[in-house]
mmCIF file with all atom_site columns, C-alpha atoms in Angstrom:
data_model
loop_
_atom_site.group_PDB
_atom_site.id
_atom_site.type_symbol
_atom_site.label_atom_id
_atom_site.label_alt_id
_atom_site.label_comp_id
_atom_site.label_asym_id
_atom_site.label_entity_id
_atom_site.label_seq_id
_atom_site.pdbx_PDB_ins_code
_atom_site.Cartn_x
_atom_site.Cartn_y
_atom_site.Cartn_z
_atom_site.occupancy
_atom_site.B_iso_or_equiv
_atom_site.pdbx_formal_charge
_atom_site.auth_seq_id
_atom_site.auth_comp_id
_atom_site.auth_asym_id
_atom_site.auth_atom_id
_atom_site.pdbx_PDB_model_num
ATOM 1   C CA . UNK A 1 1   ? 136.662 81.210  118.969 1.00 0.00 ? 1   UNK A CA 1
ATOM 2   C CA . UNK A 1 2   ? 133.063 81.204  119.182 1.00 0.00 ? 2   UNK A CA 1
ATOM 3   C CA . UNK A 1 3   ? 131.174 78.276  117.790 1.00 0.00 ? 3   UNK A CA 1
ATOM 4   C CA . UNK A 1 4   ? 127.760 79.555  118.533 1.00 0.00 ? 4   UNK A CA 1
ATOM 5   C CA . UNK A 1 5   ? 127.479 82.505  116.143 1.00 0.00 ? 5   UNK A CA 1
ATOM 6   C CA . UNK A 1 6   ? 124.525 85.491  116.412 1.00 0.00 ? 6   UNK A CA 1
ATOM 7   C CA . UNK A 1 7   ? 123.089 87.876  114.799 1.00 0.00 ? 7   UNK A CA 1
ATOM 8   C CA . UNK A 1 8   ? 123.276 91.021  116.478 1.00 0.00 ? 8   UNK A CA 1
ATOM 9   C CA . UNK A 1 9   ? 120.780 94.358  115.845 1.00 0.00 ? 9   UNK A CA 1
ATOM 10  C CA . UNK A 1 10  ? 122.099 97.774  114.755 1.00 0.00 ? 10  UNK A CA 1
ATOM 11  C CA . UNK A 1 11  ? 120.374 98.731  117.742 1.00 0.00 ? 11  UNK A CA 1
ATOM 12  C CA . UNK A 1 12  ? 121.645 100.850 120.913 1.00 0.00 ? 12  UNK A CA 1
ATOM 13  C CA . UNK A 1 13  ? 121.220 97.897  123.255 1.00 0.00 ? 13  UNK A CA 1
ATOM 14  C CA . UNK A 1 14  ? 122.744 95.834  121.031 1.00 0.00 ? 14  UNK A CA 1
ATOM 15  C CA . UNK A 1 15  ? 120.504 92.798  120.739 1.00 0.00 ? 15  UNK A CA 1
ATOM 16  C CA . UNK A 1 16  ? 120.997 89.566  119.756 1.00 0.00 ? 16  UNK A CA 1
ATOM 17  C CA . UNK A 1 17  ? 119.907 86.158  118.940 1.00 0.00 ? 17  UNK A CA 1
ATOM 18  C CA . UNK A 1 18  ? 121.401 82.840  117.856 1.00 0.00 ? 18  UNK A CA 1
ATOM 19  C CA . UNK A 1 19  ? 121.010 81.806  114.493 1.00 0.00 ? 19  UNK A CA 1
ATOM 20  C CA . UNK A 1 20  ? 118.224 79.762  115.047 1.00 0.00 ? 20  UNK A CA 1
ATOM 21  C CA . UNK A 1 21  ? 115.954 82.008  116.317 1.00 0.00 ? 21  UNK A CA 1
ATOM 22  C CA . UNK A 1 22  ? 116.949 84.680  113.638 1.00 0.00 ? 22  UNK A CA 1
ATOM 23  C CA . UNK A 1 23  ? 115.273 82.003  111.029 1.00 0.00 ? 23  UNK A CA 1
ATOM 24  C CA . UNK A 1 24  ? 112.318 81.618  113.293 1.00 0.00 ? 24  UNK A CA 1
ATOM 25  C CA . UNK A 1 25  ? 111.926 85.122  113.702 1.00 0.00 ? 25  UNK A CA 1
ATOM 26  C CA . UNK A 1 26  ? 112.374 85.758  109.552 1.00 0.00 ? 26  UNK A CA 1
ATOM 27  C CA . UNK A 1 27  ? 109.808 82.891  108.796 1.00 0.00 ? 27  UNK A CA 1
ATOM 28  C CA . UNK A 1 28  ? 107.212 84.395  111.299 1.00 0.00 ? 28  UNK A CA 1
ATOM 29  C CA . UNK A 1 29  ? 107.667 87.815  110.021 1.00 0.00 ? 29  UNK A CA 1
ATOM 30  C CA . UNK A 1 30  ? 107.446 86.500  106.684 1.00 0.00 ? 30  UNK A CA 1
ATOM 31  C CA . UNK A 1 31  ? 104.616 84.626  106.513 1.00 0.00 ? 31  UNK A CA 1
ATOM 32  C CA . UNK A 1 32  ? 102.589 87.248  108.339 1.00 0.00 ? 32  UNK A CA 1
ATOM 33  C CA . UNK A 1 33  ? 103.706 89.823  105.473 1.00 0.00 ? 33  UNK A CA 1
ATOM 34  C CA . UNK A 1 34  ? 105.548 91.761  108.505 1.00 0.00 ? 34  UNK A CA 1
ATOM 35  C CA . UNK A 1 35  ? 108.453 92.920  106.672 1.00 0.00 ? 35  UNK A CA 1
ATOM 36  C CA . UNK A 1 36  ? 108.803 96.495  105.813 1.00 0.00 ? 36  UNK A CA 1
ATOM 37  C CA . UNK A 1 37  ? 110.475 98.976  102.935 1.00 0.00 ? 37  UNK A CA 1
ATOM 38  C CA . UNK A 1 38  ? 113.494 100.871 104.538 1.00 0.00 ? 38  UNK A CA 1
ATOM 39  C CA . UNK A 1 39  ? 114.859 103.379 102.170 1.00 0.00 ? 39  UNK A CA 1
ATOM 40  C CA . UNK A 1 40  ? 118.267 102.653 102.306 1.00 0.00 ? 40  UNK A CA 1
ATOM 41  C CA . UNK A 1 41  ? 117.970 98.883  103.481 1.00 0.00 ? 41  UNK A CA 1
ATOM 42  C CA . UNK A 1 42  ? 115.213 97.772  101.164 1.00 0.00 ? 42  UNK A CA 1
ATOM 43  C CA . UNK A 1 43  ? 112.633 95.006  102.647 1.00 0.00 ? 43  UNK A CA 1
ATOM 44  C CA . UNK A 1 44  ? 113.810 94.315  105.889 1.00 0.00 ? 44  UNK A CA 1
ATOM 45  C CA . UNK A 1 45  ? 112.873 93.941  109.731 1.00 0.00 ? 45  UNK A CA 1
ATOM 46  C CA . UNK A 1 46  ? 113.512 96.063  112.671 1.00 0.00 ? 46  UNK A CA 1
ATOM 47  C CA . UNK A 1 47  ? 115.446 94.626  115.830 1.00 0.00 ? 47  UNK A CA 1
ATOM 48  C CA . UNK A 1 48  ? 112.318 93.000  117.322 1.00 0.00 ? 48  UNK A CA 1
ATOM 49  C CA . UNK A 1 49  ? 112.850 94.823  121.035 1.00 0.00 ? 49  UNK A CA 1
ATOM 50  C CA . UNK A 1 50  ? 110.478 97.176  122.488 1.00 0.00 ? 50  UNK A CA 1
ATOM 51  C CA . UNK A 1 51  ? 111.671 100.231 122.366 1.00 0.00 ? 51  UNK A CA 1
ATOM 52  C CA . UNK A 1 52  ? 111.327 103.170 120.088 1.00 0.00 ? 52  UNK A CA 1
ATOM 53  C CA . UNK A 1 53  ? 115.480 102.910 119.055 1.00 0.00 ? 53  UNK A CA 1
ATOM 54  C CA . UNK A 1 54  ? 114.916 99.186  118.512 1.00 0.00 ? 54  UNK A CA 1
ATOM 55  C CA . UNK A 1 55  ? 112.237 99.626  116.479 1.00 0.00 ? 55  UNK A CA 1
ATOM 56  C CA . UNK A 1 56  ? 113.923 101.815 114.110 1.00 0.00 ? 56  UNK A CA 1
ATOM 57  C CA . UNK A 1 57  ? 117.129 99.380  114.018 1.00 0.00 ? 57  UNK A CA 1
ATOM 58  C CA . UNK A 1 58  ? 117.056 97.844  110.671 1.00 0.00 ? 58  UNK A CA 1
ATOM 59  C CA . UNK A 1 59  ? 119.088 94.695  109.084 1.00 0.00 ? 59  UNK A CA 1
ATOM 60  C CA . UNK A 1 60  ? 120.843 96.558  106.962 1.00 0.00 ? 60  UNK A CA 1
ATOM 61  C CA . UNK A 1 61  ? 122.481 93.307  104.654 1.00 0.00 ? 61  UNK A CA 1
ATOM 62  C CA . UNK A 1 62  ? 118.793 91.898  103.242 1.00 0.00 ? 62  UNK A CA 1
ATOM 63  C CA . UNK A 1 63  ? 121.082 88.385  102.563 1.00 0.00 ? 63  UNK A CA 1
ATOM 64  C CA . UNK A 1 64  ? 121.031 87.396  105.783 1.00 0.00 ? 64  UNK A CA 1
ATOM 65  C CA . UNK A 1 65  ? 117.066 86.271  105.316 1.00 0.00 ? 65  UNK A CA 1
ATOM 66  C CA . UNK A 1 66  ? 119.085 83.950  102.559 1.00 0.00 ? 66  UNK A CA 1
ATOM 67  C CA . UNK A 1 67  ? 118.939 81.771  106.626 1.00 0.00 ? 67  UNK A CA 1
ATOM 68  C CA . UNK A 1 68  ? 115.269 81.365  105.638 1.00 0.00 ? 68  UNK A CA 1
ATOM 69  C CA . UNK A 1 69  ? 116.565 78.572  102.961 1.00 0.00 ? 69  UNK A CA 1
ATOM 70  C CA . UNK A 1 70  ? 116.115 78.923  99.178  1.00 0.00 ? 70  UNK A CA 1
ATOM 71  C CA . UNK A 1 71  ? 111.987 78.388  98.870  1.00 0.00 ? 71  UNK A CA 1
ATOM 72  C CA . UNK A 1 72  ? 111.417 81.131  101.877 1.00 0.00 ? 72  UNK A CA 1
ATOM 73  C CA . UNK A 1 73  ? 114.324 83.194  100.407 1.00 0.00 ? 73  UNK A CA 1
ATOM 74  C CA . UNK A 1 74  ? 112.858 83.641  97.110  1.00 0.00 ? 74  UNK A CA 1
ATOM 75  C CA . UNK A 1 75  ? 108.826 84.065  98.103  1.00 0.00 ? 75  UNK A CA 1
ATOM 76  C CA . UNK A 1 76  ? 110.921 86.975  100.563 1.00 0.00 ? 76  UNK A CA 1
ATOM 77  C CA . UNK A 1 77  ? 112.236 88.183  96.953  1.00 0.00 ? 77  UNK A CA 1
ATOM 78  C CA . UNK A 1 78  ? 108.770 88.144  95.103  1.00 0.00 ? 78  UNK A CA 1
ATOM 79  C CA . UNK A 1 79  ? 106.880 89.858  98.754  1.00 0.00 ? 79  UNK A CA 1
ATOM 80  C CA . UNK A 1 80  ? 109.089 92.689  98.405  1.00 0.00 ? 80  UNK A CA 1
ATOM 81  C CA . UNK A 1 81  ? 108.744 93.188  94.194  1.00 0.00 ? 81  UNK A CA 1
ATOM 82  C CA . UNK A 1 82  ? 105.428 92.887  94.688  1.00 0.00 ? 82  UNK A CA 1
ATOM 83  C CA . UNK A 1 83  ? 105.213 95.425  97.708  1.00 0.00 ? 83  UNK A CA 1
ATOM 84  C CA . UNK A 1 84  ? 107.238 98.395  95.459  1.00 0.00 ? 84  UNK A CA 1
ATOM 85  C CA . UNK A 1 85  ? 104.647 97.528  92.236  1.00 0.00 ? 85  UNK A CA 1
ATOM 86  C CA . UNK A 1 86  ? 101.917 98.499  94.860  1.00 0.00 ? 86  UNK A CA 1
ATOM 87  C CA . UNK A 1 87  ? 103.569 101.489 96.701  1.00 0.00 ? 87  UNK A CA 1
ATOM 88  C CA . UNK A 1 88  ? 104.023 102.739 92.888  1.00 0.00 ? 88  UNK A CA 1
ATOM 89  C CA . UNK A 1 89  ? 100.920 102.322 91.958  1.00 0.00 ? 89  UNK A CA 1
ATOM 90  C CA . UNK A 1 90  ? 100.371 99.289  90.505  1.00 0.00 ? 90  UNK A CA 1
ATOM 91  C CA . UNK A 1 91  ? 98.140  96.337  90.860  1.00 0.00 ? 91  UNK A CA 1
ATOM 92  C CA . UNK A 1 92  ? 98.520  92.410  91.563  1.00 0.00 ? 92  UNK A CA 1
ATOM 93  C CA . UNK A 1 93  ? 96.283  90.635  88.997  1.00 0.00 ? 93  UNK A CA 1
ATOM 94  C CA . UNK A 1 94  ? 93.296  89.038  90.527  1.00 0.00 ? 94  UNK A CA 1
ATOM 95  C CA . UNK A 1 95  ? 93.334  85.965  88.279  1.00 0.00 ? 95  UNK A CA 1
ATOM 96  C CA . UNK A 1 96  ? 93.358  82.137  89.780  1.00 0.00 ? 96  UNK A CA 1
ATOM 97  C CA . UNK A 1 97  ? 97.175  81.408  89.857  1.00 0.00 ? 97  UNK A CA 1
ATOM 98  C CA . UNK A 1 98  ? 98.134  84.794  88.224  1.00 0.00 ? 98  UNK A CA 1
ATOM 99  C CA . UNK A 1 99  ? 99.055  87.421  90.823  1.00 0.00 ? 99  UNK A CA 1
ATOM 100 C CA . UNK A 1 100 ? 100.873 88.958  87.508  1.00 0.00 ? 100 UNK A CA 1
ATOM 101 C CA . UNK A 1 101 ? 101.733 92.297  88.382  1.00 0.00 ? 101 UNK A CA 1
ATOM 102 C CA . UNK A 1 102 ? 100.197 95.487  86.384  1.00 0.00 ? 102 UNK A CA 1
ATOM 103 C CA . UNK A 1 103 ? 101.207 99.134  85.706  1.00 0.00 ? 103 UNK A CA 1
ATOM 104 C CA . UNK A 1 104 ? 98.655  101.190 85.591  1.00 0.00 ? 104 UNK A CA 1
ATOM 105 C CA . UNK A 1 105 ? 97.636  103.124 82.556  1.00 0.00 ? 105 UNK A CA 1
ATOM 106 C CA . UNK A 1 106 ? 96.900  106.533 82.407  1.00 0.00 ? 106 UNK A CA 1
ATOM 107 C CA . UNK A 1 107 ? 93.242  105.845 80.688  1.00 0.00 ? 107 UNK A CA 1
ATOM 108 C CA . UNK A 1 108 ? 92.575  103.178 83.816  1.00 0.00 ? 108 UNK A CA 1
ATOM 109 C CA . UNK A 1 109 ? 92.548  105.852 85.842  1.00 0.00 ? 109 UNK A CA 1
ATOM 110 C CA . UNK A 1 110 ? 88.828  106.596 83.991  1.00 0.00 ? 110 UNK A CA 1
ATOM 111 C CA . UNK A 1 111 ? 87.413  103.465 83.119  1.00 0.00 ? 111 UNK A CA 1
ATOM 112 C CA . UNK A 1 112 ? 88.617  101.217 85.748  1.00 0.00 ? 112 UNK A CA 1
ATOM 113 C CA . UNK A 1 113 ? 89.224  98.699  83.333  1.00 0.00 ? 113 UNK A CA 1
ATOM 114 C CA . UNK A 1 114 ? 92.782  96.378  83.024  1.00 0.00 ? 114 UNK A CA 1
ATOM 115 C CA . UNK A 1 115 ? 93.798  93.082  80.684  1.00 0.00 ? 115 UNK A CA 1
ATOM 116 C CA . UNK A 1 116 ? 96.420  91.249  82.515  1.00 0.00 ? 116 UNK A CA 1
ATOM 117 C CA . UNK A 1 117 ? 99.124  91.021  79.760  1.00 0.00 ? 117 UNK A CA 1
ATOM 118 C CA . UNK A 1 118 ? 99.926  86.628  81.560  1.00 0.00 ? 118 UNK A CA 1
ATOM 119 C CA . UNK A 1 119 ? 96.040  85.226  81.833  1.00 0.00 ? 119 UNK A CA 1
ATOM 120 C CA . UNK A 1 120 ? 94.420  87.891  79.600  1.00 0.00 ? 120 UNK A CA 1
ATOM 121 C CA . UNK A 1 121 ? 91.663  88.478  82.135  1.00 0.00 ? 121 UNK A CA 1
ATOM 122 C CA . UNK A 1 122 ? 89.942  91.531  82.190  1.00 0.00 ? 122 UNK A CA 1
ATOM 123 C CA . UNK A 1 123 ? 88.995  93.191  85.632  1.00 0.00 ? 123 UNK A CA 1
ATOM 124 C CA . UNK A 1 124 ? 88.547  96.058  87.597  1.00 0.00 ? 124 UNK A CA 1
ATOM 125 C CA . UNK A 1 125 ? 91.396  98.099  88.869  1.00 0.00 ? 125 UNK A CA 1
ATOM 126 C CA . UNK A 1 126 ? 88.876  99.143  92.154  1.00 0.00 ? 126 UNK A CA 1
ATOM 127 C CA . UNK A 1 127 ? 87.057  96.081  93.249  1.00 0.00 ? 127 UNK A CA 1
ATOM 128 C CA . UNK A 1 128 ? 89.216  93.014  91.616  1.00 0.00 ? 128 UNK A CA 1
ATOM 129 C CA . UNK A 1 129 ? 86.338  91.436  89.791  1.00 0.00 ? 129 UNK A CA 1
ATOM 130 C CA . UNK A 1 130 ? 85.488  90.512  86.136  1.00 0.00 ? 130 UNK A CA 1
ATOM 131 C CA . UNK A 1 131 ? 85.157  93.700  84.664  1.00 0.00 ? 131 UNK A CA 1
ATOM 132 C CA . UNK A 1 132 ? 81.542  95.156  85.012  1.00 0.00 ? 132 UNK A CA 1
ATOM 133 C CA . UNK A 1 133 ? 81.531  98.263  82.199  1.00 0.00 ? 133 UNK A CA 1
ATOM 134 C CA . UNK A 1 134 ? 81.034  101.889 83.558  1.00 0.00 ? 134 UNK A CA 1
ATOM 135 C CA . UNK A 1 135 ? 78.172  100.252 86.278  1.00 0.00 ? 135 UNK A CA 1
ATOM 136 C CA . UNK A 1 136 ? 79.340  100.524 89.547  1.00 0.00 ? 136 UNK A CA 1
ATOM 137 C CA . UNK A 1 137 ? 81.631  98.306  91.507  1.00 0.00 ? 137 UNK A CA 1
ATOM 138 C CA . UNK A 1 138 ? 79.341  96.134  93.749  1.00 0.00 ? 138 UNK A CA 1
ATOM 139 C CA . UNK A 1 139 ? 82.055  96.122  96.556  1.00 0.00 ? 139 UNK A CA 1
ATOM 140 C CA . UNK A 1 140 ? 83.714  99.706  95.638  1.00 0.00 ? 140 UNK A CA 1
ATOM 141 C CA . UNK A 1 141 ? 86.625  100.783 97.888  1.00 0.00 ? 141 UNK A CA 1
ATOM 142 C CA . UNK A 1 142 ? 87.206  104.041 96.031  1.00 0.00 ? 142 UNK A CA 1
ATOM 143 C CA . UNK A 1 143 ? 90.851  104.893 98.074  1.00 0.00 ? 143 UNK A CA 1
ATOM 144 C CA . UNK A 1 144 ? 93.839  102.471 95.568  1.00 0.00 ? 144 UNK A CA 1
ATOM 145 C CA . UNK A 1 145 ? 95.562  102.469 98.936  1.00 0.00 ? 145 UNK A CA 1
ATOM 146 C CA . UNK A 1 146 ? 93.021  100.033 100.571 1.00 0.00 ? 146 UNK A CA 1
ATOM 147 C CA . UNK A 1 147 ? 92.368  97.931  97.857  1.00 0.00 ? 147 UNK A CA 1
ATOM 148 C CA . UNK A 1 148 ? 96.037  97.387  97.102  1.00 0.00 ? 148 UNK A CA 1
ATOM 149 C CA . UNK A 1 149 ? 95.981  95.970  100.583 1.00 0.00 ? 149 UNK A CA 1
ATOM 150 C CA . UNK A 1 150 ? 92.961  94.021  100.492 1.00 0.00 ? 150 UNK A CA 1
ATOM 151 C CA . UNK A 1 151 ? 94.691  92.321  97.217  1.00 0.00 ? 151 UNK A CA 1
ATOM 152 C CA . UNK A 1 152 ? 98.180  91.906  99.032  1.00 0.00 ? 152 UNK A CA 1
ATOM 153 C CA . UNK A 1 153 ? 96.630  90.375  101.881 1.00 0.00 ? 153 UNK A CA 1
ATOM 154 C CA . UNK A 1 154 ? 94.489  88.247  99.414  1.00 0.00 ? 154 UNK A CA 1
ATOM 155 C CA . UNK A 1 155 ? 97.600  86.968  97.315  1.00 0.00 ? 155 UNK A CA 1
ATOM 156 C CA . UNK A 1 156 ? 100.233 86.413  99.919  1.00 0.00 ? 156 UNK A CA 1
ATOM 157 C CA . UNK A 1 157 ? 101.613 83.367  98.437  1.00 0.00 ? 157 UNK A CA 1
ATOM 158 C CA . UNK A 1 158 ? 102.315 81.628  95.159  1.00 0.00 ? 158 UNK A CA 1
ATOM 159 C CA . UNK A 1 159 ? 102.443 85.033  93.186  1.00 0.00 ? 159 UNK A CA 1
ATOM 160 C CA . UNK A 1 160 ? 104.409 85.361  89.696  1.00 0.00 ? 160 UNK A CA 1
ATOM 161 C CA . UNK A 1 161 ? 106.145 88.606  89.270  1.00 0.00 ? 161 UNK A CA 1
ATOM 162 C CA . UNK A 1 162 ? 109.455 86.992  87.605  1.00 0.00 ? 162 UNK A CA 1
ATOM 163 C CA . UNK A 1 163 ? 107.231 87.136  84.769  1.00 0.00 ? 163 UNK A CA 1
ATOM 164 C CA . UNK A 1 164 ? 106.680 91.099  84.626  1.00 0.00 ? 164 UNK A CA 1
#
């Protein structure tokens, strides 16, 4: 009987580490946004060896980051829901203590403009800000791609989703 259990990597080599350093490991990852979208795993982490097998060795059971305790667990939760509203196109409301999260509209796509539906603030979709009218964005990134990662980046913690 083993009374130090592990958590070991779907890896070839087989890795593994104590429980302990599985939660240190998830809390790192997660509060440098380091998790990733596996198609069949959801958002996970790879075995955290260096080579190219280990790398693509996912935790396949996302409950185990349930080790990260019940306030870690559930901002793990909201960084993943948040990461699928951006890979589909969405956007994370700009708003102080909003982070409500927004389906685009097909008429966006021309004016810019969006109303968060939570603090009723209207901004726009390219450079976050108040909305500014058909002038142009003062800090325009143009590509959705990188300004859906400036915002993530921006609003890493304390975002509301559970609401959308």
């Amino acid at each position: 009987e083993d009374s130090n259990p592990v958590i070991v990597f779907p890896c070839p080599s087989n890795h593994a580490m104590c429980i302990s350093c599985f939660e240190s490991y998830c809390l790192h990852q997660l509060n440098s946004r380091q998790f990733v979208e596996h198609e069949t795993a959801g958002y996970t982490l790879s075995c955290p060896g260096f080579d190219s097998e280990c790398r693509s060795a996912y935790v396949l059971d996302v409950h185990h980051f349930g080790i990260m305790g019940p306030e870690n667990y559930e901002r793990y939760k909201q960084f993943g829901a948040e990461e699928c509203l951006l890979k589909m196109g969405g956007v994370l409301c700009p708003g102080t203590n909003c982070g409500m999260g927004i389906f685009l509209e097909d008429e966006t796509e021309q004016t810019h403009h969006v109303e968060c539906s939570e603090c009723k603030l209207h901004f726009c979709v390219l450079c976050k800000e108040k909305y500014h009218g058909e002038e142009l964005c003062t800090n325009r990134l143009g590509d959705m791609a990188a300004s859906n990662s400036n915002v993530l980046s921006h609003y890493a913690v304390n975002m509301s989703l559970s609401k959308y």
